[in-house]
PDB file of C-alpha atoms in Angstrom:
ATOM      1  CA  MET L   1      -1.839 -47.675 -11.904  1.00  0.00           C
ATOM      2  CA  PRO L   2      -5.508 -48.041 -12.980  1.00  0.00           C
ATOM      3  CA  SER L   3      -6.683 -46.906 -16.386  1.00  0.00           C
ATOM      4  CA  SER L   4      -9.214 -44.105 -16.484  1.00  0.00           C
ATOM      5  CA  PRO L   5     -12.884 -45.110 -16.926  1.00  0.00           C
ATOM      6  CA  PHE L   6     -13.289 -41.831 -18.844  1.00  0.00           C
ATOM      7  CA  LYS L   7     -11.097 -40.663 -21.715  1.00  0.00           C
ATOM      8  CA  THR L   8     -11.648 -36.921 -21.231  1.00  0.00           C
ATOM      9  CA  VAL L   9     -12.586 -35.247 -17.946  1.00  0.00           C
ATOM     10  CA  THR L  10     -13.480 -31.554 -17.691  1.00  0.00           C
ATOM     11  CA  ILE L  11     -13.573 -29.930 -14.267  1.00  0.00           C
ATOM     12  CA  TYR L  12     -15.372 -26.616 -13.848  1.00  0.00           C
ATOM     13  CA  GLY L  13     -13.963 -24.677 -10.912  1.00  0.00           C
ATOM     14  CA  PRO L  14     -10.338 -24.842  -9.690  1.00  0.00           C
ATOM     15  CA  GLY L  15     -11.033 -24.363  -5.981  1.00  0.00           C
ATOM     16  CA  LEU L  16      -9.928 -26.666  -3.191  1.00  0.00           C
ATOM     17  CA  ILE L  17     -12.127 -29.605  -4.228  1.00  0.00           C
ATOM     18  CA  GLY L  18     -12.004 -29.119  -8.000  1.00  0.00           C
ATOM     19  CA  GLY L  19      -8.276 -28.457  -7.869  1.00  0.00           C
ATOM     20  CA  SER L  20      -7.639 -31.508  -5.684  1.00  0.00           C
ATOM     21  CA  ILE L  21      -9.628 -33.701  -8.078  1.00  0.00           C
ATOM     22  CA  ALA L  22      -7.603 -32.312 -10.976  1.00  0.00           C
ATOM     23  CA  LEU L  23      -4.310 -33.029  -9.214  1.00  0.00           C
ATOM     24  CA  ALA L  24      -5.474 -36.547  -8.333  1.00  0.00           C
ATOM     25  CA  VAL L  25      -6.425 -37.209 -11.971  1.00  0.00           C
ATOM     26  CA  ARG L  26      -3.030 -35.836 -13.022  1.00  0.00           C
ATOM     27  CA  ASP L  27      -1.232 -38.270 -10.706  1.00  0.00           C
ATOM     28  CA  LYS L  28      -3.448 -41.369 -10.744  1.00  0.00           C
ATOM     29  CA  LEU L  29      -4.994 -41.387 -14.223  1.00  0.00           C
ATOM     30  CA  PRO L  30      -2.239 -40.240 -16.597  1.00  0.00           C
ATOM     31  CA  ASP L  31      -4.046 -41.772 -19.588  1.00  0.00           C
ATOM     32  CA  CYS L  32      -6.983 -39.408 -19.048  1.00  0.00           C
ATOM     33  CA  GLU L  33      -7.171 -36.099 -20.923  1.00  0.00           C
ATOM     34  CA  LEU L  34      -7.683 -33.574 -18.128  1.00  0.00           C
ATOM     35  CA  ARG L  35      -9.266 -30.172 -18.726  1.00  0.00           C
ATOM     36  CA  LEU L  36      -9.791 -27.402 -16.191  1.00  0.00           C
ATOM     37  CA  TRP L  37     -12.043 -24.361 -16.606  1.00  0.00           C
ATOM     38  CA  ALA L  38     -11.957 -21.162 -14.583  1.00  0.00           C
ATOM     39  CA  ARG L  39     -13.315 -17.664 -15.005  1.00  0.00           C
ATOM     40  CA  ARG L  40     -10.000 -16.037 -14.161  1.00  0.00           C
ATOM     41  CA  GLU L  41      -6.804 -16.438 -16.156  1.00  0.00           C
ATOM     42  CA  GLN L  42      -4.789 -16.104 -12.951  1.00  0.00           C
ATOM     43  CA  SER L  43      -6.243 -19.370 -11.611  1.00  0.00           C
ATOM     44  CA  LEU L  44      -5.346 -21.155 -14.821  1.00  0.00           C
ATOM     45  CA  GLN L  45      -1.786 -19.868 -14.723  1.00  0.00           C
ATOM     46  CA  LEU L  46      -1.427 -21.521 -11.329  1.00  0.00           C
ATOM     47  CA  ALA L  47      -2.950 -24.714 -12.760  1.00  0.00           C
ATOM     48  CA  ASN L  48      -0.415 -24.659 -15.601  1.00  0.00           C
ATOM     49  CA  SER L  49       2.413 -24.366 -13.078  1.00  0.00           C
ATOM     50  CA  LEU L  50       1.028 -27.492 -11.350  1.00  0.00           C
ATOM     51  CA  GLY L  51       1.220 -29.539 -14.528  1.00  0.00           C
ATOM     52  CA  ILE L  52      -2.352 -29.107 -15.769  1.00  0.00           C
ATOM     53  CA  SER L  53      -1.787 -28.002 -19.335  1.00  0.00           C
ATOM     54  CA  ARG L  54      -5.280 -28.021 -20.857  1.00  0.00           C
ATOM     55  CA  THR L  55      -7.005 -25.019 -19.327  1.00  0.00           C
ATOM     56  CA  PHE L  56      -9.935 -22.921 -20.548  1.00  0.00           C
ATOM     57  CA  THR L  57     -11.785 -19.712 -19.836  1.00  0.00           C
ATOM     58  CA  ASP L  58     -14.308 -20.584 -22.568  1.00  0.00           C
ATOM     59  CA  ALA L  59     -16.828 -22.850 -20.801  1.00  0.00           C
ATOM     60  CA  ARG L  60     -18.363 -24.263 -23.963  1.00  0.00           C
ATOM     61  CA  GLN L  61     -15.033 -25.114 -25.510  1.00  0.00           C
ATOM     62  CA  ALA L  62     -14.019 -26.970 -22.344  1.00  0.00           C
ATOM     63  CA  ALA L  63     -17.080 -29.241 -22.670  1.00  0.00           C
ATOM     64  CA  ASP L  64     -16.509 -30.232 -26.295  1.00  0.00           C
ATOM     65  CA  GLY L  65     -15.756 -33.952 -26.511  1.00  0.00           C
ATOM     66  CA  ALA L  66     -15.627 -34.520 -22.740  1.00  0.00           C
ATOM     67  CA  ASP L  67     -17.162 -37.770 -21.543  1.00  0.00           C
ATOM     68  CA  LEU L  68     -17.146 -36.754 -17.858  1.00  0.00           C
ATOM     69  CA  ILE L  69     -17.972 -33.200 -16.766  1.00  0.00           C
ATOM     70  CA  ILE L  70     -17.603 -32.245 -13.101  1.00  0.00           C
ATOM     71  CA  PHE L  71     -19.176 -29.104 -11.646  1.00  0.00           C
ATOM     72  CA  ALA L  72     -16.964 -27.914  -8.776  1.00  0.00           C
ATOM     73  CA  THR L  73     -18.032 -24.264  -8.711  1.00  0.00           C
ATOM     74  CA  PRO L  74     -20.334 -22.954  -5.953  1.00  0.00           C
ATOM     75  CA  ILE L  75     -23.651 -24.827  -6.148  1.00  0.00           C
ATOM     76  CA  GLY L  76     -25.564 -21.671  -7.040  1.00  0.00           C
ATOM     77  CA  ALA L  77     -23.638 -21.450 -10.316  1.00  0.00           C
ATOM     78  CA  PHE L  78     -24.388 -25.009 -11.498  1.00  0.00           C
ATOM     79  CA  GLU L  79     -27.656 -24.351 -13.306  1.00  0.00           C
ATOM     80  CA  GLU L  80     -26.417 -21.275 -15.183  1.00  0.00           C
ATOM     81  CA  LEU L  81     -23.277 -23.150 -16.182  1.00  0.00           C
ATOM     82  CA  ALA L  82     -25.305 -26.148 -17.353  1.00  0.00           C
ATOM     83  CA  ARG L  83     -27.485 -23.908 -19.525  1.00  0.00           C
ATOM     84  CA  LEU L  84     -24.411 -22.272 -21.018  1.00  0.00           C
ATOM     85  CA  ILE L  85     -22.599 -25.454 -22.011  1.00  0.00           C
ATOM     86  CA  LEU L  86     -25.663 -27.580 -22.813  1.00  0.00           C
ATOM     87  CA  PRO L  87     -25.184 -27.447 -26.619  1.00  0.00           C
ATOM     88  CA  ASN L  88     -21.626 -28.715 -26.159  1.00  0.00           C
ATOM     89  CA  ILE L  89     -22.454 -31.639 -23.855  1.00  0.00           C
ATOM     90  CA  SER L  90     -22.547 -34.931 -25.732  1.00  0.00           C
ATOM     91  CA  LYS L  91     -25.649 -37.035 -25.112  1.00  0.00           C
ATOM     92  CA  SER L  92     -23.344 -39.928 -24.167  1.00  0.00           C
ATOM     93  CA  ALA L  93     -21.347 -37.811 -21.714  1.00  0.00           C
ATOM     94  CA  LEU L  94     -21.927 -37.968 -17.967  1.00  0.00           C
ATOM     95  CA  VAL L  95     -22.259 -34.812 -15.877  1.00  0.00           C
ATOM     96  CA  THR L  96     -21.702 -34.874 -12.129  1.00  0.00           C
ATOM     97  CA  ASP L  97     -21.007 -32.383  -9.358  1.00  0.00           C
ATOM     98  CA  VAL L  98     -19.251 -32.239  -5.990  1.00  0.00           C
ATOM     99  CA  GLY L  99     -21.790 -30.144  -4.090  1.00  0.00           C
ATOM    100  CA  SER L 100     -22.546 -30.882  -0.442  1.00  0.00           C
ATOM    101  CA  VAL L 101     -26.328 -30.603  -1.023  1.00  0.00           C
ATOM    102  CA  LYS L 102     -27.996 -33.043  -3.385  1.00  0.00           C
ATOM    103  CA  ALA L 103     -31.804 -32.607  -3.474  1.00  0.00           C
ATOM    104  CA  TYR L 104     -31.480 -28.967  -4.550  1.00  0.00           C
ATOM    105  CA  VAL L 105     -28.935 -29.857  -7.247  1.00  0.00           C
ATOM    106  CA  HIS L 106     -31.133 -32.626  -8.677  1.00  0.00           C
ATOM    107  CA  ARG L 107     -34.229 -30.408  -8.516  1.00  0.00           C
ATOM    108  CA  THR L 108     -32.490 -27.694 -10.539  1.00  0.00           C
ATOM    109  CA  THR L 109     -29.390 -28.661 -12.524  1.00  0.00           C
ATOM    110  CA  GLY L 110     -30.167 -32.376 -12.687  1.00  0.00           C
ATOM    111  CA  ALA L 111     -33.729 -31.784 -13.895  1.00  0.00           C
ATOM    112  CA  LEU L 112     -32.572 -29.243 -16.466  1.00  0.00           C
ATOM    113  CA  LEU L 113     -30.044 -31.637 -17.994  1.00  0.00           C
ATOM    114  CA  THR L 114     -32.303 -34.700 -17.811  1.00  0.00           C
ATOM    115  CA  GLU L 115     -35.216 -32.929 -19.503  1.00  0.00           C
ATOM    116  CA  ARG L 116     -32.878 -32.068 -22.374  1.00  0.00           C
ATOM    117  CA  GLY L 117     -31.597 -35.584 -22.870  1.00  0.00           C
ATOM    118  CA  ARG L 118     -28.328 -35.354 -20.950  1.00  0.00           C
ATOM    119  CA  LEU L 119     -27.043 -37.672 -18.232  1.00  0.00           C
ATOM    120  CA  PHE L 120     -26.604 -36.360 -14.691  1.00  0.00           C
ATOM    121  CA  ILE L 121     -25.596 -38.214 -11.528  1.00  0.00           C
ATOM    122  CA  GLY L 122     -24.784 -36.367  -8.318  1.00  0.00           C
ATOM    123  CA  SER L 123     -21.591 -36.840  -6.304  1.00  0.00           C
ATOM    124  CA  HIS L 124     -20.416 -35.538  -2.951  1.00  0.00           C
ATOM    125  CA  PRO L 125     -16.855 -36.277  -1.829  1.00  0.00           C
ATOM    126  CA  MET L 126     -16.812 -36.004   1.969  1.00  0.00           C
ATOM    127  CA  ALA L 127     -13.506 -34.165   2.004  1.00  0.00           C
ATOM    128  CA  GLY L 128     -12.422 -30.595   2.509  1.00  0.00           C
ATOM    129  CA  ALA L 129     -10.633 -28.136   4.749  1.00  0.00           C
ATOM    130  CA  GLU L 130     -11.114 -24.680   6.171  1.00  0.00           C
ATOM    131  CA  THR L 131      -8.627 -23.422   3.578  1.00  0.00           C
ATOM    132  CA  GLN L 132      -9.829 -22.621   0.062  1.00  0.00           C
ATOM    133  CA  GLY L 133      -8.473 -22.236  -3.449  1.00  0.00           C
ATOM    134  CA  LEU L 134      -6.271 -24.132  -5.872  1.00  0.00           C
ATOM    135  CA  GLU L 135      -3.178 -23.043  -3.948  1.00  0.00           C
ATOM    136  CA  ASN L 136      -4.349 -25.280  -1.085  1.00  0.00           C
ATOM    137  CA  ALA L 137      -5.384 -28.230  -3.270  1.00  0.00           C
ATOM    138  CA  THR L 138      -3.713 -31.590  -2.777  1.00  0.00           C
ATOM    139  CA  PRO L 139      -3.898 -34.803  -4.840  1.00  0.00           C
ATOM    140  CA  THR L 140      -4.463 -36.832  -1.657  1.00  0.00           C
ATOM    141  CA  LEU L 141      -7.556 -34.939  -0.439  1.00  0.00           C
ATOM    142  CA  LEU L 142      -9.908 -37.701  -1.628  1.00  0.00           C
ATOM    143  CA  GLN L 143      -7.776 -40.560  -0.328  1.00  0.00           C
ATOM    144  CA  GLY L 144     -10.022 -42.673   1.913  1.00  0.00           C
ATOM    145  CA  ALA L 145     -12.907 -40.203   1.665  1.00  0.00           C
ATOM    146  CA  THR L 146     -16.480 -41.402   1.235  1.00  0.00           C
ATOM    147  CA  VAL L 147     -18.048 -40.193  -2.009  1.00  0.00           C
ATOM    148  CA  ALA L 148     -21.845 -40.222  -1.937  1.00  0.00           C
ATOM    149  CA  ILE L 149     -23.446 -40.939  -5.323  1.00  0.00           C
ATOM    150  CA  THR L 150     -27.070 -39.960  -6.013  1.00  0.00           C
ATOM    151  CA  ASN L 151     -28.941 -41.087  -9.114  1.00  0.00           C
ATOM    152  CA  PRO L 152     -32.665 -40.249  -8.877  1.00  0.00           C
ATOM    153  CA  HIS L 153     -32.978 -39.505 -12.614  1.00  0.00           C
ATOM    154  CA  GLY L 154     -32.507 -43.157 -13.548  1.00  0.00           C
ATOM    155  CA  VAL L 155     -29.215 -42.890 -15.425  1.00  0.00           C
ATOM    156  CA  PRO L 156     -28.260 -46.435 -16.520  1.00  0.00           C
ATOM    157  CA  THR L 157     -26.446 -48.567 -13.946  1.00  0.00           C
ATOM    158  CA  GLU L 158     -23.357 -48.965 -16.094  1.00  0.00           C
ATOM    159  CA  LYS L 159     -22.861 -45.179 -16.081  1.00  0.00           C
ATOM    160  CA  GLU L 160     -23.220 -45.065 -12.304  1.00  0.00           C
ATOM    161  CA  GLN L 161     -20.690 -47.879 -12.005  1.00  0.00           C
ATOM    162  CA  GLN L 162     -18.329 -46.033 -14.327  1.00  0.00           C
ATOM    163  CA  LEU L 163     -18.581 -42.928 -12.139  1.00  0.00           C
ATOM    164  CA  ALA L 164     -17.948 -45.032  -9.020  1.00  0.00           C
ATOM    165  CA  GLN L 165     -14.840 -46.495 -10.665  1.00  0.00           C
ATOM    166  CA  PHE L 166     -13.588 -42.967 -11.342  1.00  0.00           C
ATOM    167  CA  TRP L 167     -13.913 -41.879  -7.703  1.00  0.00           C
ATOM    168  CA  GLN L 168     -12.404 -45.147  -6.506  1.00  0.00           C
ATOM    169  CA  ALA L 169      -9.427 -44.662  -8.816  1.00  0.00           C
ATOM    170  CA  LEU L 170      -8.808 -41.325  -7.065  1.00  0.00           C
ATOM    171  CA  GLY L 171      -8.834 -43.006  -3.647  1.00  0.00           C
ATOM    172  CA  GLY L 172     -12.462 -42.503  -2.683  1.00  0.00           C
ATOM    173  CA  ARG L 173     -14.968 -45.020  -1.284  1.00  0.00           C
ATOM    174  CA  THR L 174     -18.320 -44.715  -3.013  1.00  0.00           C
ATOM    175  CA  TYR L 175     -21.722 -44.987  -1.335  1.00  0.00           C
ATOM    176  CA  SER L 176     -25.052 -44.775  -3.207  1.00  0.00           C
ATOM    177  CA  MET L 177     -27.851 -42.760  -1.539  1.00  0.00           C
ATOM    178  CA  GLN L 178     -31.138 -41.042  -2.232  1.00  0.00           C
ATOM    179  CA  PRO L 179     -30.741 -37.230  -2.349  1.00  0.00           C
ATOM    180  CA  ALA L 180     -33.110 -36.515   0.558  1.00  0.00           C
ATOM    181  CA  HIS L 181     -31.402 -39.121   2.763  1.00  0.00           C
ATOM    182  CA  HIS L 182     -28.041 -37.622   1.878  1.00  0.00           C
ATOM    183  CA  ASP L 183     -29.141 -34.111   2.796  1.00  0.00           C
ATOM    184  CA  ARG L 184     -30.633 -35.152   6.141  1.00  0.00           C
ATOM    185  CA  ALA L 185     -27.458 -37.076   6.981  1.00  0.00           C
ATOM    186  CA  VAL L 186     -25.017 -34.298   6.092  1.00  0.00           C
ATOM    187  CA  ALA L 187     -27.180 -31.785   7.951  1.00  0.00           C
ATOM    188  CA  ARG L 188     -26.369 -33.796  11.079  1.00  0.00           C
ATOM    189  CA  ILE L 189     -22.728 -34.751  10.588  1.00  0.00           C
ATOM    190  CA  SER L 190     -21.447 -31.782   8.547  1.00  0.00           C
ATOM    191  CA  HIS L 191     -23.722 -28.746   8.397  1.00  0.00           C
ATOM    192  CA  MET L 192     -24.848 -28.736  12.038  1.00  0.00           C
ATOM    193  CA  PRO L 193     -21.277 -29.165  13.396  1.00  0.00           C
ATOM    194  CA  HIS L 194     -20.226 -26.190  11.284  1.00  0.00           C
ATOM    195  CA  ILE L 195     -23.041 -24.125  12.774  1.00  0.00           C
ATOM    196  CA  MET L 196     -22.076 -25.250  16.290  1.00  0.00           C
ATOM    197  CA  ALA L 197     -18.476 -24.214  15.618  1.00  0.00           C
ATOM    198  CA  ALA L 198     -19.701 -20.809  14.449  1.00  0.00           C
ATOM    199  CA  LEU L 199     -21.961 -20.544  17.500  1.00  0.00           C
ATOM    200  CA  GLY L 200     -19.043 -21.307  19.792  1.00  0.00           C
ATOM    201  CA  ALA L 201     -16.914 -18.641  18.144  1.00  0.00           C
ATOM    202  CA  ARG L 202     -19.723 -16.047  18.107  1.00  0.00           C
ATOM    203  CA  ASN L 203     -20.450 -16.547  21.789  1.00  0.00           C
ATOM    204  CA  ALA L 204     -16.827 -16.105  22.771  1.00  0.00           C
ATOM    205  CA  ARG L 205     -17.058 -12.435  21.763  1.00  0.00           C
ATOM    206  CA  PRO L 206     -16.158  -9.853  24.387  1.00  0.00           C
ATOM    207  CA  GLY L 207     -18.959  -8.864  26.742  1.00  0.00           C
ATOM    208  CA  ASP L 208     -18.053  -8.513  30.341  1.00  0.00           C
ATOM    209  CA  VAL L 209     -14.846 -10.522  29.703  1.00  0.00           C
ATOM    210  CA  PRO L 210     -11.842  -8.554  28.396  1.00  0.00           C
ATOM    211  CA  MET L 211     -10.604  -9.639  24.974  1.00  0.00           C
ATOM    212  CA  ALA L 212      -7.092  -9.902  26.392  1.00  0.00           C
ATOM    213  CA  ASP L 213      -8.292 -12.601  28.792  1.00  0.00           C
ATOM    214  CA  LEU L 214      -9.947 -14.574  25.981  1.00  0.00           C
ATOM    215  CA  GLN L 215      -6.845 -14.356  23.819  1.00  0.00           C
ATOM    216  CA  ARG L 216      -4.542 -15.422  26.630  1.00  0.00           C
ATOM    217  CA  LEU L 217      -6.681 -18.368  27.746  1.00  0.00           C
ATOM    218  CA  ALA L 218      -7.815 -19.725  24.356  1.00  0.00           C
ATOM    219  CA  ALA L 219      -6.166 -23.088  23.804  1.00  0.00           C
ATOM    220  CA  GLY L 220      -6.701 -26.415  22.024  1.00  0.00           C
ATOM    221  CA  GLY L 221     -10.335 -26.838  23.025  1.00  0.00           C
ATOM    222  CA  PHE L 222     -11.419 -23.534  21.510  1.00  0.00           C
ATOM    223  CA  ARG L 223      -9.144 -23.932  18.481  1.00  0.00           C
ATOM    224  CA  ASP L 224     -10.279 -27.469  17.645  1.00  0.00           C
ATOM    225  CA  THR L 225     -14.015 -27.044  18.229  1.00  0.00           C
ATOM    226  CA  THR L 226     -14.258 -23.805  16.224  1.00  0.00           C
ATOM    227  CA  ARG L 227     -11.760 -24.657  13.464  1.00  0.00           C
ATOM    228  CA  VAL L 228     -14.273 -25.437  10.721  1.00  0.00           C
ATOM    229  CA  CYS L 229     -16.051 -22.089  10.983  1.00  0.00           C
ATOM    230  CA  SER L 230     -12.935 -20.511   9.462  1.00  0.00           C
ATOM    231  CA  GLY L 231     -14.171 -21.802   6.091  1.00  0.00           C
ATOM    232  CA  ALA L 232     -15.530 -19.416   3.471  1.00  0.00           C
ATOM    233  CA  ALA L 233     -18.668 -17.772   4.867  1.00  0.00           C
ATOM    234  CA  SER L 234     -20.107 -17.205   1.389  1.00  0.00           C
ATOM    235  CA  MET L 235     -19.892 -20.910   0.549  1.00  0.00           C
ATOM    236  CA  TRP L 236     -21.456 -21.965   3.846  1.00  0.00           C
ATOM    237  CA  ALA L 237     -24.252 -19.424   3.538  1.00  0.00           C
ATOM    238  CA  ASP L 238     -25.133 -21.051   0.208  1.00  0.00           C
ATOM    239  CA  ILE L 239     -24.993 -24.548   1.728  1.00  0.00           C
ATOM    240  CA  LEU L 240     -27.308 -23.663   4.604  1.00  0.00           C
ATOM    241  CA  TRP L 241     -29.694 -21.894   2.226  1.00  0.00           C
ATOM    242  CA  GLU L 242     -29.803 -24.828  -0.195  1.00  0.00           C
ATOM    243  CA  ASN L 243     -30.291 -27.421   2.556  1.00  0.00           C
ATOM    244  CA  ASP L 244     -32.527 -25.250   4.720  1.00  0.00           C
ATOM    245  CA  VAL L 245     -35.261 -27.834   5.428  1.00  0.00           C
ATOM    246  CA  ALA L 246     -32.898 -30.474   6.796  1.00  0.00           C
ATOM    247  CA  VAL L 247     -30.779 -27.853   8.591  1.00  0.00           C
ATOM    248  CA  ARG L 248     -33.817 -26.277  10.294  1.00  0.00           C
ATOM    249  CA  GLU L 249     -34.960 -29.709  11.435  1.00  0.00           C
ATOM    250  CA  VAL L 250     -31.642 -30.540  13.078  1.00  0.00           C
ATOM    251  CA  LEU L 251     -31.273 -27.029  14.557  1.00  0.00           C
ATOM    252  CA  ASN L 252     -34.709 -27.307  16.187  1.00  0.00           C
ATOM    253  CA  ASN L 253     -33.532 -30.593  17.712  1.00  0.00           C
ATOM    254  CA  CYS L 254     -30.378 -28.831  18.940  1.00  0.00           C
ATOM    255  CA  VAL L 255     -32.400 -26.020  20.519  1.00  0.00           C
ATOM    256  CA  ASN L 256     -34.573 -28.549  22.355  1.00  0.00           C
ATOM    257  CA  ASP L 257     -31.503 -30.432  23.539  1.00  0.00           C
ATOM    258  CA  LEU L 258     -29.875 -27.225  24.792  1.00  0.00           C
ATOM    259  CA  HIS L 259     -33.034 -26.382  26.695  1.00  0.00           C
ATOM    260  CA  ARG L 260     -32.864 -29.858  28.223  1.00  0.00           C
ATOM    261  CA  LEU L 261     -29.296 -29.173  29.421  1.00  0.00           C
ATOM    262  CA  ILE L 262     -30.333 -25.766  30.811  1.00  0.00           C
ATOM    263  CA  PHE L 263     -33.180 -27.357  32.759  1.00  0.00           C
ATOM    264  CA  LEU L 264     -30.836 -30.015  34.161  1.00  0.00           C
ATOM    265  CA  LEU L 265     -28.440 -27.310  35.364  1.00  0.00           C
ATOM    266  CA  GLU L 266     -31.261 -25.204  36.810  1.00  0.00           C
ATOM    267  CA  ASP L 267     -32.569 -28.270  38.692  1.00  0.00           C
ATOM    268  CA  GLN L 268     -29.045 -29.014  39.987  1.00  0.00           C
ATOM    269  CA  ASP L 269     -29.409 -32.476  38.430  1.00  0.00           C
ATOM    270  CA  ARG L 270     -25.770 -33.545  38.389  1.00  0.00           C
ATOM    271  CA  GLU L 271     -26.616 -37.123  37.392  1.00  0.00           C
ATOM    272  CA  GLY L 272     -28.777 -35.844  34.532  1.00  0.00           C
ATOM    273  CA  VAL L 273     -25.921 -33.672  33.231  1.00  0.00           C
ATOM    274  CA  PHE L 274     -23.613 -36.693  33.446  1.00  0.00           C
ATOM    275  CA  ARG L 275     -26.064 -38.783  31.386  1.00  0.00           C
ATOM    276  CA  TRP L 276     -26.432 -35.939  28.849  1.00  0.00           C
ATOM    277  CA  LEU L 277     -22.665 -35.793  28.338  1.00  0.00           C
ATOM    278  CA  THR L 278     -22.317 -39.586  28.327  1.00  0.00           C
ATOM    279  CA  GLY L 279     -24.941 -39.856  25.599  1.00  0.00           C
ATOM    280  CA  ALA L 280     -22.971 -37.416  23.457  1.00  0.00           C
ATOM    281  CA  LYS L 281     -19.741 -39.358  23.982  1.00  0.00           C
ATOM    282  CA  GLU L 282     -21.359 -42.693  23.131  1.00  0.00           C
ATOM    283  CA  THR L 283     -23.006 -41.348  19.968  1.00  0.00           C
ATOM    284  CA  ARG L 284     -19.738 -39.878  18.733  1.00  0.00           C
ATOM    285  CA  GLU L 285     -17.827 -43.097  19.371  1.00  0.00           C
ATOM    286  CA  THR L 286     -20.507 -45.219  17.694  1.00  0.00           C
ATOM    287  CA  ILE L 287     -20.521 -43.102  14.530  1.00  0.00           C
ATOM    288  CA  LEU L 288     -16.737 -42.916  14.244  1.00  0.00           C
ATOM    289  CA  GLN L 289     -16.198 -46.586  15.108  1.00  0.00           C
ATOM    290  CA  THR L 290     -18.708 -47.674  12.467  1.00  0.00           C
ATOM    291  CA  LYS L 291     -16.877 -45.520   9.937  1.00  0.00           C
ATOM    292  CA  LYS L 292     -13.540 -47.018  10.984  1.00  0.00           C
ATOM    293  CA  ASP L 293     -14.909 -50.569  10.710  1.00  0.00           C
ATOM    294  CA  SER L 294     -16.045 -49.919   7.131  1.00  0.00           C
ATOM    295  CA  GLU L 295     -12.620 -48.782   5.982  1.00  0.00           C
TER     296      GLU L 295
END
């Protein structure tokens, strides 16, 4: 079992991701002092029952002496939280986050901490589920997951390597990126698919088709392609807002591509429709095969 690259880790936010990280630290890095902060005592009672004994509702107290601080709250709360605990963050400590948008986080929270002499490197574990909350957390959620690391503030390389070692110890595979490149990539392979799932669900609403017919006929195709839109709407609204430039770019591409398909159908171009679908299949297989080859 590897030793922890950090002696004391404080996680802010015991949701699915924060809770899963905490459980993974509990299991894989037993020599690490693990701390978990939450606003509600009820969440911490559940954490205690899962073997996480050092829990806090006092945010500043939770930061005292920590050499790795992880923000796992909603992204919109990062900056306020950073301001609150700033006096308690050691100048040698490293702060990171698990948000799915990086340019916004570096422009706000990262800049705030850097300007005040603290160390901030962004992280994004590509892991999750449509379920939420600590009650759905699992210590294996990060196993095999890619963890993007973004370091535009010039934090020393040894600190970035230390953070990479932490994620790797929890089962992740780290990948360094620039924040803007990260956001454009996740807009295509994460945010846009979520929107398409929501679009599919929204457009299955009753119109001139009885709801009873939809309910009776809905099967694996509908369930699987719309599954991710069952995630928390409030969280996804924040994500789309915070990554709006990249999301709007990819959505405009989607609109143009849908118009292309409509024109092909209107022109009765069967071969064109076949090529449109074949292109989608080939792109999917290329992306997933490349990912498989890298594992």
